[in-house]
Short mmCIF file of C-alpha atoms in Angstrom, two decimals:
data_model
loop_
_atom_site.label_atom_id
_atom_site.label_comp_id
_atom_site.label_asym_id
_atom_site.label_seq_id
_atom_site.Cartn_x
_atom_site.Cartn_y
_atom_site.Cartn_z
CA MET M 1 -135.72 125.09 3.56
CA THR M 2 -132.60 123.50 1.86
CA ARG M 3 -130.03 122.56 4.18
CA ASP M 4 -127.61 125.31 2.80
CA GLU M 5 -130.07 127.79 3.85
CA PRO M 6 -129.23 129.36 7.01
CA ALA M 7 -131.93 127.95 9.88
CA ALA M 8 -131.78 130.99 11.80
CA ASP M 9 -135.65 131.44 12.01
CA ASP M 10 -136.18 127.80 13.35
CA SER M 11 -133.53 127.98 16.57
CA GLU M 12 -133.90 129.04 19.43
CA GLY M 13 -130.92 131.52 19.07
CA THR M 14 -127.86 132.17 19.90
CA ASP M 15 -127.73 135.35 22.40
CA GLY M 16 -125.09 135.33 24.61
CA ILE M 17 -123.03 132.55 22.84
CA GLU M 18 -119.73 133.82 22.09
CA TYR M 19 -118.21 130.35 20.23
CA GLY M 20 -121.11 128.47 18.30
CA ILE M 21 -120.51 124.58 18.28
CA ASP M 22 -118.60 124.60 15.17
CA ASP M 23 -116.40 127.82 15.98
CA ARG M 24 -112.57 127.38 16.47
CA PRO M 25 -111.11 130.14 18.42
CA PRO M 26 -107.35 129.99 19.06
CA LEU M 27 -105.31 127.56 20.57
CA ASP M 28 -104.32 128.94 23.17
CA GLU M 29 -107.58 129.98 24.14
CA SER M 30 -109.42 127.15 23.97
CA VAL M 31 -106.85 125.75 26.29
CA VAL M 32 -107.25 128.00 28.73
CA LEU M 33 -111.30 127.39 27.72
CA GLY M 34 -110.79 123.90 27.60
CA VAL M 35 -109.66 123.76 30.92
CA GLN M 36 -112.34 126.29 32.52
CA HIS M 37 -114.81 123.57 31.17
CA TYR M 38 -113.32 120.98 32.95
CA LEU M 39 -112.78 122.69 36.09
CA THR M 40 -116.83 123.22 36.66
CA MET M 41 -117.00 119.39 36.23
CA VAL M 42 -113.98 119.06 38.55
CA GLY M 43 -115.63 118.33 41.90
CA ALA M 44 -118.27 115.98 40.65
CA ASN M 45 -115.41 114.00 39.06
CA ILE M 46 -113.48 113.81 42.06
CA ALA M 47 -115.94 112.85 44.51
CA VAL M 48 -116.88 110.31 42.73
CA PRO M 49 -113.70 108.41 42.49
CA LEU M 50 -112.81 109.52 46.46
CA ILE M 51 -116.31 107.97 47.79
CA LEU M 52 -115.74 105.03 46.39
CA ALA M 53 -112.06 104.69 47.20
CA ASP M 54 -113.53 105.08 50.55
CA ALA M 55 -116.24 103.25 50.55
CA MET M 56 -113.86 99.81 49.12
CA GLY M 57 -111.14 101.50 51.88
CA MET M 58 -108.19 101.69 49.38
CA PRO M 59 -104.88 103.42 50.53
CA ASP M 60 -104.09 106.66 49.98
CA HIS M 61 -101.77 106.67 47.68
CA ILE M 62 -103.87 104.05 45.34
CA THR M 63 -106.65 106.60 45.46
CA VAL M 64 -104.40 109.12 43.88
CA GLN M 65 -103.74 106.94 40.55
CA PHE M 66 -107.61 106.10 41.04
CA VAL M 67 -108.39 110.03 40.92
CA GLY M 68 -105.96 110.39 37.52
CA THR M 69 -107.49 107.65 36.18
CA PHE M 70 -110.88 109.25 35.91
CA PHE M 71 -108.96 111.99 34.58
CA VAL M 72 -107.61 110.07 31.49
CA VAL M 73 -111.24 108.33 30.92
CA SER M 74 -113.37 111.32 30.24
CA GLY M 75 -110.28 112.63 28.12
CA VAL M 76 -110.52 109.90 25.95
CA ALA M 77 -114.60 109.25 26.32
CA THR M 78 -115.09 113.59 25.44
CA LEU M 79 -113.15 113.26 22.66
CA ALA M 80 -115.25 109.58 21.32
CA GLN M 81 -118.33 111.89 22.17
CA THR M 82 -117.54 114.68 20.77
CA THR M 83 -115.78 113.31 17.52
CA PHE M 84 -117.58 109.97 16.74
CA GLY M 85 -120.91 110.10 19.24
CA ASN M 86 -123.81 113.04 19.04
CA ARG M 87 -120.52 116.01 18.02
CA TYR M 88 -122.20 117.68 21.04
CA PRO M 89 -119.83 120.05 23.33
CA ILE M 90 -120.36 118.38 26.47
CA VAL M 91 -117.83 116.80 28.83
CA GLN M 92 -118.17 113.26 30.16
CA GLY M 93 -117.28 112.07 33.51
CA ALA M 94 -117.87 109.95 36.26
CA PRO M 95 -121.85 109.68 36.63
CA PHE M 96 -123.09 110.08 40.27
CA SER M 97 -126.03 107.69 38.44
CA MET M 98 -124.33 104.97 38.46
CA LEU M 99 -123.09 105.59 42.05
CA ALA M 100 -125.91 104.19 44.05
CA PRO M 101 -125.00 100.69 42.30
CA ALA M 102 -121.44 101.31 42.38
CA LEU M 103 -121.70 101.67 47.26
CA ALA M 104 -124.38 98.41 46.98
CA ILE M 105 -122.03 96.32 44.79
CA ILE M 106 -119.30 97.13 46.98
CA GLY M 107 -121.09 96.91 50.95
CA ALA M 108 -122.83 93.06 48.96
CA VAL M 109 -118.89 91.95 49.08
CA GLN M 110 -118.10 93.63 51.93
CA THR M 111 -120.41 91.29 53.86
CA GLY M 112 -118.93 88.38 52.02
CA ALA M 113 -121.52 87.59 48.18
CA VAL M 114 -118.51 86.22 46.60
CA GLY M 115 -115.85 86.59 49.06
CA GLY M 116 -112.77 88.59 50.28
CA ALA M 117 -113.73 92.27 51.23
CA ASP M 118 -110.09 93.31 50.32
CA TRP M 119 -110.32 96.68 47.96
CA GLN M 120 -109.01 95.28 44.31
CA VAL M 121 -111.47 91.76 44.76
CA ILE M 122 -114.49 94.30 45.26
CA LEU M 123 -112.75 96.82 42.28
CA VAL M 124 -112.81 94.29 39.92
CA GLN M 125 -116.53 93.22 40.53
CA LEU M 126 -117.52 96.57 40.31
CA GLN M 127 -115.25 96.38 36.12
CA GLY M 128 -117.47 93.70 34.85
CA ALA M 129 -121.02 94.95 36.57
CA ILE M 130 -119.86 97.92 34.53
CA ILE M 131 -119.20 96.28 31.07
CA VAL M 132 -122.00 93.78 31.41
CA ALA M 133 -124.38 96.73 31.78
CA ALA M 134 -122.81 98.98 29.58
CA THR M 135 -123.06 96.17 26.53
CA VAL M 136 -127.23 97.05 27.52
CA GLN M 137 -126.34 101.00 26.58
CA VAL M 138 -124.68 100.47 23.64
CA ALA M 139 -127.50 97.79 22.05
CA LEU M 140 -130.15 100.50 23.10
CA GLY M 141 -128.20 102.76 21.05
CA TYR M 142 -127.07 102.11 17.87
CA PHE M 143 -130.05 99.49 17.50
CA GLY M 144 -131.96 103.51 17.64
CA LEU M 145 -133.95 101.67 20.61
CA VAL M 146 -133.44 104.72 22.94
CA GLY M 147 -134.61 107.83 20.47
CA LYS M 148 -137.84 106.50 19.06
CA LEU M 149 -138.73 107.87 22.76
CA ARG M 150 -138.14 111.15 20.84
CA ARG M 151 -141.77 110.84 20.10
CA PHE M 152 -142.95 111.12 22.89
CA LEU M 153 -141.40 114.17 24.45
CA SER M 154 -142.76 116.99 24.46
CA PRO M 155 -141.61 120.44 25.74
CA VAL M 156 -143.88 119.67 28.82
CA VAL M 157 -141.63 116.72 28.91
CA ILE M 158 -137.94 117.91 28.76
CA ALA M 159 -138.74 121.12 31.05
CA PRO M 160 -139.13 119.27 34.67
CA THR M 161 -136.65 116.69 33.74
CA ILE M 162 -133.68 119.24 32.74
CA ALA M 163 -134.41 120.98 35.71
CA LEU M 164 -134.35 118.55 38.06
CA ILE M 165 -131.37 118.11 36.76
CA GLY M 166 -130.11 121.10 38.83
CA LEU M 167 -133.07 121.15 41.20
CA ALA M 168 -131.93 117.22 42.56
CA LEU M 169 -128.12 118.84 43.70
CA PHE M 170 -129.06 121.51 46.12
CA ASP M 171 -128.25 119.39 48.72
CA VAL M 172 -124.15 118.54 47.74
CA THR M 173 -122.47 118.48 50.79
CA GLN M 174 -120.55 121.00 48.78
CA ILE M 175 -123.08 123.71 49.32
CA THR M 176 -124.99 122.54 52.49
CA SER M 177 -122.31 120.88 55.08
CA ASP M 178 -123.02 121.82 58.33
CA ASN M 179 -119.48 123.57 58.24
CA GLN M 180 -119.25 125.26 55.52
CA ASN M 181 -117.02 128.00 55.21
CA TRP M 182 -119.45 131.41 53.76
CA TRP M 183 -117.24 133.08 53.38
CA LEU M 184 -115.67 131.43 50.85
CA LEU M 185 -118.13 130.30 49.23
CA GLY M 186 -119.84 133.64 48.61
CA LEU M 187 -116.51 134.72 47.35
CA THR M 188 -116.38 132.44 45.16
CA LEU M 189 -120.33 133.11 44.09
CA GLY M 190 -119.89 136.88 44.31
CA LEU M 191 -116.47 136.35 41.67
CA ILE M 192 -118.35 134.32 39.23
CA LEU M 193 -121.49 136.42 39.19
CA LEU M 194 -119.20 139.63 38.71
CA PHE M 195 -117.33 138.52 36.06
CA SER M 196 -120.38 136.58 33.79
CA GLN M 197 -123.52 139.03 34.77
CA TYR M 198 -121.68 142.69 36.00
CA LEU M 199 -118.27 143.12 33.71
CA ASP M 200 -118.70 140.55 31.00
CA VAL M 201 -119.22 143.68 28.83
CA LYS M 202 -116.45 146.13 29.90
CA ARG M 203 -113.90 142.87 29.00
CA LYS M 204 -113.80 140.21 26.66
CA ALA M 205 -112.31 137.97 29.49
CA PHE M 206 -114.50 138.37 31.93
CA ARG M 207 -117.13 136.95 29.38
CA LEU M 208 -115.15 133.68 28.62
CA TYR M 209 -112.98 133.54 31.70
CA PRO M 210 -115.68 133.93 35.21
CA VAL M 211 -115.62 130.71 36.22
CA ILE M 212 -111.44 129.98 36.36
CA LEU M 213 -111.22 133.60 37.43
CA ALA M 214 -113.12 133.21 40.28
CA ILE M 215 -111.56 129.35 41.68
CA ALA M 216 -107.95 131.01 40.70
CA ILE M 217 -108.56 134.21 42.92
CA ALA M 218 -110.44 132.20 45.44
CA TRP M 219 -108.58 128.79 45.66
CA LEU M 220 -105.55 131.76 46.28
CA VAL M 221 -107.07 133.16 48.80
CA ALA M 222 -107.55 130.21 50.86
CA ALA M 223 -104.13 129.05 50.50
CA GLY M 224 -102.79 131.74 51.84
CA LEU M 225 -104.98 132.12 55.02
CA SER M 226 -103.86 127.93 55.36
CA ALA M 227 -100.39 129.60 55.19
CA GLY M 228 -100.93 131.76 57.31
CA ASN M 229 -102.67 129.32 59.46
CA VAL M 230 -105.45 131.41 59.66
CA LEU M 231 -106.99 128.54 58.93
CA VAL M 232 -105.91 125.04 60.09
CA ASP M 233 -106.34 121.25 59.07
CA GLY M 234 -109.92 120.47 59.43
CA GLN M 235 -111.71 123.66 58.93
CA PRO M 236 -113.20 124.15 55.37
CA GLY M 237 -111.40 125.60 52.82
CA TYR M 238 -108.45 124.59 54.41
CA VAL M 239 -106.20 124.42 51.28
CA PRO M 240 -103.56 121.43 52.35
CA LEU M 241 -100.45 122.69 50.40
CA GLU M 242 -97.76 120.13 51.77
CA ASP M 243 -99.79 117.18 50.15
CA VAL M 244 -99.15 118.41 46.31
CA THR M 245 -95.23 118.03 46.77
CA ASP M 246 -95.89 114.73 48.19
CA ALA M 247 -97.76 113.25 45.01
CA SER M 248 -95.84 110.72 42.59
CA LEU M 249 -95.02 112.95 38.92
CA ILE M 250 -95.99 110.06 36.75
CA LEU M 251 -99.02 107.46 38.00
CA PRO M 252 -99.07 104.23 36.12
CA ILE M 253 -102.39 104.45 34.24
CA TYR M 254 -103.47 101.50 32.28
CA PRO M 255 -106.33 98.78 31.23
CA PHE M 256 -106.77 96.02 33.80
CA GLN M 257 -104.81 98.07 36.07
CA TRP M 258 -106.31 97.06 39.18
CA GLY M 259 -106.85 92.98 38.23
CA THR M 260 -109.03 91.36 35.24
CA PRO M 261 -113.18 92.66 35.53
CA GLU M 262 -115.45 89.49 37.26
CA ILE M 263 -118.97 89.72 36.74
CA THR M 264 -121.91 88.56 38.89
CA ALA M 265 -125.95 88.79 37.82
CA ALA M 266 -126.88 90.47 40.84
CA PHE M 267 -124.71 92.73 40.20
CA VAL M 268 -124.60 93.60 36.84
CA VAL M 269 -128.87 94.16 37.19
CA GLY M 270 -127.81 96.80 39.69
CA MET M 271 -125.89 98.45 37.64
CA ILE M 272 -127.89 98.44 34.39
CA ALA M 273 -130.41 100.15 36.53
CA GLY M 274 -127.77 102.89 37.15
CA VAL M 275 -126.72 102.78 33.44
CA LEU M 276 -130.55 103.38 32.60
CA ALA M 277 -131.00 106.37 35.05
CA SER M 278 -127.96 108.19 33.25
CA ILE M 279 -129.33 107.65 29.69
CA VAL M 280 -132.14 109.96 30.79
CA GLU M 281 -129.88 112.66 32.33
CA SER M 282 -127.69 112.25 28.90
CA ILE M 283 -130.91 112.73 26.90
CA GLY M 284 -132.19 115.73 28.80
CA ASP M 285 -128.51 116.68 28.28
CA TYR M 286 -128.82 116.86 25.06
CA TYR M 287 -131.96 118.76 24.97
CA ALA M 288 -130.65 121.14 27.00
CA VAL M 289 -126.97 122.11 24.76
CA ALA M 290 -129.57 122.53 22.17
CA ASN M 291 -131.43 125.12 23.71
CA LEU M 292 -128.26 126.88 25.06
CA THR M 293 -126.77 127.16 21.71
CA GLY M 294 -129.37 128.17 20.12
CA SER M 295 -129.41 124.73 17.68
CA ALA M 296 -132.35 121.94 16.68
CA ALA M 297 -133.77 119.81 19.13
CA PRO M 298 -131.76 116.83 18.42
CA SER M 299 -132.40 114.28 16.31
CA GLU M 300 -133.48 110.39 17.07
CA LYS M 301 -130.30 109.90 14.82
CA ARG M 302 -128.08 111.89 17.07
CA ILE M 303 -129.67 111.01 20.21
CA ASN M 304 -128.73 106.78 19.22
CA HIS M 305 -125.29 107.93 18.56
CA GLY M 306 -124.44 109.84 21.58
CA ILE M 307 -125.52 107.15 24.25
CA GLY M 308 -124.19 103.77 21.92
CA MET M 309 -121.23 106.40 22.74
CA GLU M 310 -121.75 106.29 26.09
CA GLY M 311 -122.48 103.06 26.03
CA LEU M 312 -119.01 102.05 24.67
CA MET M 313 -117.37 104.66 27.04
CA ASN M 314 -118.47 102.86 29.77
CA VAL M 315 -117.48 99.84 28.23
CA PHE M 316 -113.92 101.51 27.96
CA SER M 317 -114.14 103.13 31.93
CA GLY M 318 -114.74 99.66 33.18
CA ILE M 319 -111.73 98.66 31.45
CA MET M 320 -109.50 101.37 32.82
CA GLY M 321 -110.70 100.27 36.53
CA THR M 322 -113.49 103.36 36.79
CA GLY M 323 -116.97 103.75 38.23
CA GLY M 324 -118.48 104.35 34.28
CA SER M 325 -118.80 107.80 32.25
CA THR M 326 -121.84 109.94 31.40
CA SER M 327 -122.59 113.60 29.97
CA TYR M 328 -121.40 116.41 32.30
CA SER M 329 -124.65 118.59 33.38
CA GLU M 330 -121.63 121.09 35.00
CA ASN M 331 -120.67 121.65 31.71
CA ILE M 332 -123.78 122.70 29.89
CA GLY M 333 -123.89 125.32 32.98
CA ALA M 334 -120.49 126.57 31.82
CA ILE M 335 -122.14 127.26 27.93
CA GLY M 336 -124.55 129.65 29.67
CA LEU M 337 -122.24 131.23 31.53
CA THR M 338 -119.64 132.03 29.59
CA GLY M 339 -120.99 131.51 26.42
CA VAL M 340 -118.21 128.97 24.84
CA ALA M 341 -120.17 126.13 23.08
CA SER M 342 -117.08 125.06 20.77
CA ARG M 343 -116.92 121.52 20.15
CA TYR M 344 -112.90 122.09 19.15
CA VAL M 345 -112.17 124.11 22.81
CA VAL M 346 -113.94 121.28 24.36
CA GLN M 347 -111.83 118.73 22.82
CA VAL M 348 -108.88 120.84 23.48
CA GLY M 349 -109.90 120.68 27.22
CA ALA M 350 -110.40 117.17 27.38
CA ILE M 351 -106.70 116.53 25.64
CA VAL M 352 -105.04 118.36 28.80
CA MET M 353 -107.10 116.70 31.31
CA LEU M 354 -105.96 113.09 29.73
CA ILE M 355 -102.46 114.30 29.60
CA ALA M 356 -102.84 115.31 33.11
CA GLY M 357 -104.40 112.32 34.40
CA PHE M 358 -101.03 111.00 34.17
CA VAL M 359 -99.51 113.84 36.35
CA GLY M 360 -99.52 112.74 39.89
CA TYR M 361 -99.20 116.43 40.42
CA PHE M 362 -101.90 118.08 39.09
CA GLY M 363 -104.35 115.21 40.36
CA GLN M 364 -103.21 116.21 44.31
CA LEU M 365 -103.27 120.12 43.11
CA ILE M 366 -107.00 119.55 41.92
CA VAL M 367 -108.19 117.90 44.99
CA THR M 368 -106.53 120.84 47.04
CA ILE M 369 -109.43 122.83 45.68
CA PRO M 370 -111.52 123.26 48.79
CA ASN M 371 -114.78 122.14 48.75
CA PRO M 372 -116.92 126.10 49.49
CA ILE M 373 -115.13 126.66 46.09
CA ILE M 374 -116.76 124.45 44.70
CA GLY M 375 -120.25 125.10 46.53
CA GLY M 376 -120.17 128.72 45.00
CA LEU M 377 -119.58 126.99 41.67
CA PHE M 378 -122.23 124.71 42.01
CA ILE M 379 -124.83 127.39 42.71
CA ALA M 380 -124.18 129.15 39.93
CA MET M 381 -124.11 126.67 37.15
CA PHE M 382 -127.00 124.11 39.03
CA GLY M 383 -129.29 127.40 38.88
CA GLN M 384 -128.52 128.09 35.05
CA ILE M 385 -129.06 124.96 34.43
CA VAL M 386 -132.71 124.92 36.01
CA ALA M 387 -133.19 128.19 33.96
CA VAL M 388 -132.29 126.51 31.06
CA GLY M 389 -134.49 123.51 31.55
CA LEU M 390 -137.97 125.96 32.11
CA SER M 391 -137.40 127.87 29.50
CA ASN M 392 -138.47 125.54 27.35
CA LEU M 393 -142.68 125.92 28.67
CA LYS M 394 -142.42 129.25 26.11
CA HIS M 395 -143.13 126.73 23.21
CA VAL M 396 -145.91 125.43 25.77
CA ASP M 397 -149.99 126.68 26.33
CA LEU M 398 -149.14 127.68 29.84
CA ASP M 399 -152.54 128.87 30.19
CA SER M 400 -153.38 124.89 29.79
CA SER M 401 -154.42 123.76 33.65
CA ARG M 402 -153.26 119.96 32.27
CA ASN M 403 -149.82 121.44 30.92
CA VAL M 404 -149.41 123.31 34.56
CA PHE M 405 -150.20 120.18 36.69
CA ILE M 406 -147.96 117.82 34.48
CA VAL M 407 -144.76 120.20 35.10
CA GLY M 408 -145.86 121.03 38.94
CA PHE M 409 -146.20 117.09 39.58
CA ALA M 410 -143.20 116.18 38.16
CA MET M 411 -140.79 118.32 40.05
CA PHE M 412 -142.72 118.01 42.78
CA VAL M 413 -142.21 114.23 43.06
CA GLY M 414 -138.84 114.38 41.10
CA LEU M 415 -137.35 115.89 44.38
CA ALA M 416 -139.81 114.08 47.02
CA ILE M 417 -139.29 110.58 46.07
CA PRO M 418 -135.37 110.62 45.81
CA GLU M 419 -135.84 112.43 49.80
CA TYR M 420 -137.27 109.44 50.87
CA MET M 421 -135.32 106.75 49.32
CA ALA M 422 -132.34 108.63 51.12
CA ASN M 423 -133.71 107.45 54.10
CA PHE M 424 -131.88 104.20 52.57
CA ASP M 425 -129.52 102.25 50.88
CA THR M 426 -129.78 99.13 49.12
CA ALA M 427 -130.19 96.69 51.20
CA GLY M 428 -132.21 98.48 53.97
CA PHE M 429 -134.58 99.18 50.83
CA ARG M 430 -133.96 95.73 50.67
CA ALA M 431 -135.34 94.81 54.03
CA THR M 432 -138.01 97.66 53.86
CA VAL M 433 -139.54 95.58 50.93
CA ASP M 434 -139.57 92.45 53.19
CA LEU M 435 -138.86 89.76 49.52
CA ALA M 436 -138.65 86.75 52.16
CA ALA M 437 -141.95 87.43 53.68
CA ALA M 438 -143.64 87.94 50.46
CA VAL M 439 -142.13 84.49 49.11
CA ALA M 440 -142.51 82.29 52.27
CA PRO M 441 -146.16 81.36 51.49
CA LEU M 442 -144.69 79.03 48.33
CA VAL M 443 -141.74 77.16 51.02
CA GLU M 444 -144.66 76.73 53.27
CA PHE M 445 -147.42 74.94 51.02
CA ASP M 446 -144.20 72.78 49.44
CA PRO M 447 -141.35 73.13 50.95
CA ILE M 448 -139.31 71.33 48.00
CA VAL M 449 -140.62 72.90 44.83
CA GLY M 450 -141.57 75.31 46.87
CA THR M 451 -138.53 76.75 47.98
CA VAL M 452 -137.29 76.11 44.28
CA VAL M 453 -139.71 78.46 42.76
CA ALA M 454 -139.79 81.25 45.84
CA GLY M 455 -135.48 81.98 45.59
CA TRP M 456 -136.08 81.97 41.58
CA ILE M 457 -138.93 84.59 42.55
CA GLU M 458 -137.15 86.55 45.31
CA VAL M 459 -133.97 86.49 42.71
CA THR M 460 -136.21 88.18 40.21
CA ALA M 461 -137.71 90.42 42.53
CA GLN M 462 -134.75 91.63 43.78
CA ALA M 463 -133.38 93.18 41.13
CA VAL M 464 -136.69 94.66 40.49
CA VAL M 465 -136.97 96.06 43.91
CA ASP M 466 -132.88 97.41 43.43
CA THR M 467 -133.85 98.92 39.44
CA ILE M 468 -136.96 100.45 41.77
CA PHE M 469 -134.11 101.68 44.42
CA ILE M 470 -131.53 103.06 42.11
CA VAL M 471 -134.36 105.15 39.76
CA GLY M 472 -136.05 106.32 42.78
CA SER M 473 -132.64 107.88 44.21
CA THR M 474 -132.65 109.97 40.57
CA GLY M 475 -134.77 113.39 40.72
CA MET M 476 -134.57 113.68 37.10
CA ALA M 477 -135.69 109.95 36.37
CA VAL M 478 -138.50 110.00 38.72
CA GLY M 479 -139.93 113.57 37.21
CA GLY M 480 -138.58 112.93 33.95
CA LEU M 481 -140.63 109.50 33.73
CA ALA M 482 -143.85 110.92 35.33
CA ALA M 483 -143.86 114.29 32.84
CA LEU M 484 -143.50 111.53 30.41
CA PHE M 485 -146.05 108.88 31.03
CA LEU M 486 -148.74 112.11 31.99
CA ASP M 487 -147.87 113.95 28.78
CA ASN M 488 -148.87 111.33 27.28
CA THR M 489 -151.81 109.74 28.44
CA ILE M 490 -154.14 113.02 29.87
CA PRO M 491 -155.91 114.51 26.61
CA GLY M 492 -153.99 117.40 24.68
CA THR M 493 -153.61 119.01 21.33
CA ARG M 494 -150.36 119.49 19.84
CA GLU M 495 -150.24 122.81 19.82
CA GLU M 496 -151.21 122.84 23.69
CA ARG M 497 -148.43 120.05 24.60
CA GLY M 498 -145.72 122.61 22.53
CA LEU M 499 -145.27 119.44 19.68
CA ALA M 500 -146.53 121.59 17.15
CA GLU M 501 -143.76 124.09 17.41
CA TRP M 502 -141.51 121.58 18.72
CA GLU M 503 -141.06 119.95 15.96
CA ARG M 504 -140.48 122.93 13.29
CA LEU M 505 -137.15 123.09 15.57
CA THR M 506 -136.14 119.72 15.47
CA GLU M 507 -133.22 118.93 12.74
CA ASP M 508 -133.96 116.32 10.16
CA GLU M 509 -132.56 113.39 10.61
CA SER M 510 -130.97 114.15 7.52
CA ASP M 511 -128.64 116.85 9.32
CA PHE M 512 -126.39 114.93 11.76
CA GLU M 513 -123.92 113.13 9.69
CA THR M 514 -121.95 110.09 11.20
CA PHE M 515 -118.47 109.96 11.73
CA TRP M 516 -118.64 107.12 9.25
CA GLU M 517 -120.44 109.54 6.50
CA ARG M 518 -118.74 112.12 7.34
CA TRP M 519 -115.42 111.11 6.44
CA VAL M 520 -116.49 107.70 4.03
CA GLY M 521 -118.39 109.68 1.84
CA THR M 522 -121.19 106.98 2.08
CA GLY M 523 -123.15 110.24 2.78
CA ARG M 524 -121.94 112.71 0.88
CA GLU M 525 -123.07 111.18 -2.49
CA LYS M 526 -127.28 111.85 -1.60
#
């Protein structure tokens, strides 16, 4: 098959896709669709800065600017990824995978590790760790090291990895809070199901805008109940409308706004573990998008450029003073619900969010979306992601006990190990391992030399323990690594593992053109 011939027979199929990756809907429609894509990730992109701000003791008026900065970084990172990176229609936003090491850094600074517990002192340490760790990600991507992992990936590995993206988030507080407003959550979820699954054939608007319609209606109901004092401050679902008018019109967001980043080696090592977990998640996201849109599976070249660009945008996020940037699984779920996979739509939405990030009223308005509404949205989208992951199993032999064991084992440990890790914070896990006791015999044997050697061993071991804790706390990293090991060590034929079919569906390296090749022309003469 030549590159000019249609590849429909070799794709996953595009049933339910209203706008494909290269489609460009009208601008007015693209603005609404782009904002809808961003609304699907609002909960997470707000949750991360709010969690960090609370942990650092950041003042409320600074927190609004902090949240706005996350949206500015998200807009820039999304434009960079969709234009210069892997060019998939994936929104970039604040990563939960880097939240664990960030909280560990905050705790260490507050306990006197580097002196001072002021939020600005903490934040410049966090920025320095992210910037240095991100350079490792840039190297792994653009030197081609990440893409080489693709040859070890089969549908048996990809299926549980993607499924765990959704399954690992079943217990987010927006869903499982003990004082949940189930009526509001149920209204939001019911509206999404009504518009996307039952009424989608009646009107195009229901098919294209189920998320934004559901959020808008549910928010108006919650706002009306709040204005009528049916819902009061402190109750789940309450909308603090008065907070919107108290915000500043324009937020002063600029590079190094919190101060010059500072670098502490121990913090960098912990953040690298978060970056590695983010890479695993992103690779799963790339395959999920390709699967949903009927595209060929990503080539090694596309994966490398995607991860490399994520690294560059993590450097940028450190410069701007946020908690990192990565591909967003919520956005992938939105593609499945709406059928809108247009790169152009995501880029338009990124521009809107980039501009809106500087507007204080916008940030405050977004913050007023109650958790029950976000929870209803999460249930619909995360369920979609789980299904997308499991759909990869159609390429493998499910009568094979080998395959069934690997998938089941990977999914189980991907849920069980993070649940165990949830019993600890970073310091608590270190205490459980008790490194000091492990190296104590060296000191007893030779108090002078032993102390020096034991110190180096303890520092190195501590970095390893922190890495185990962070990776072990990330469900899809645990399940994906387990599946990767078992699938490549337990004997199985290529047909049995789905590799034969997988290769037929994977794009050729020449099918993906970098920005340089497309616009400068180095690849056009071939």
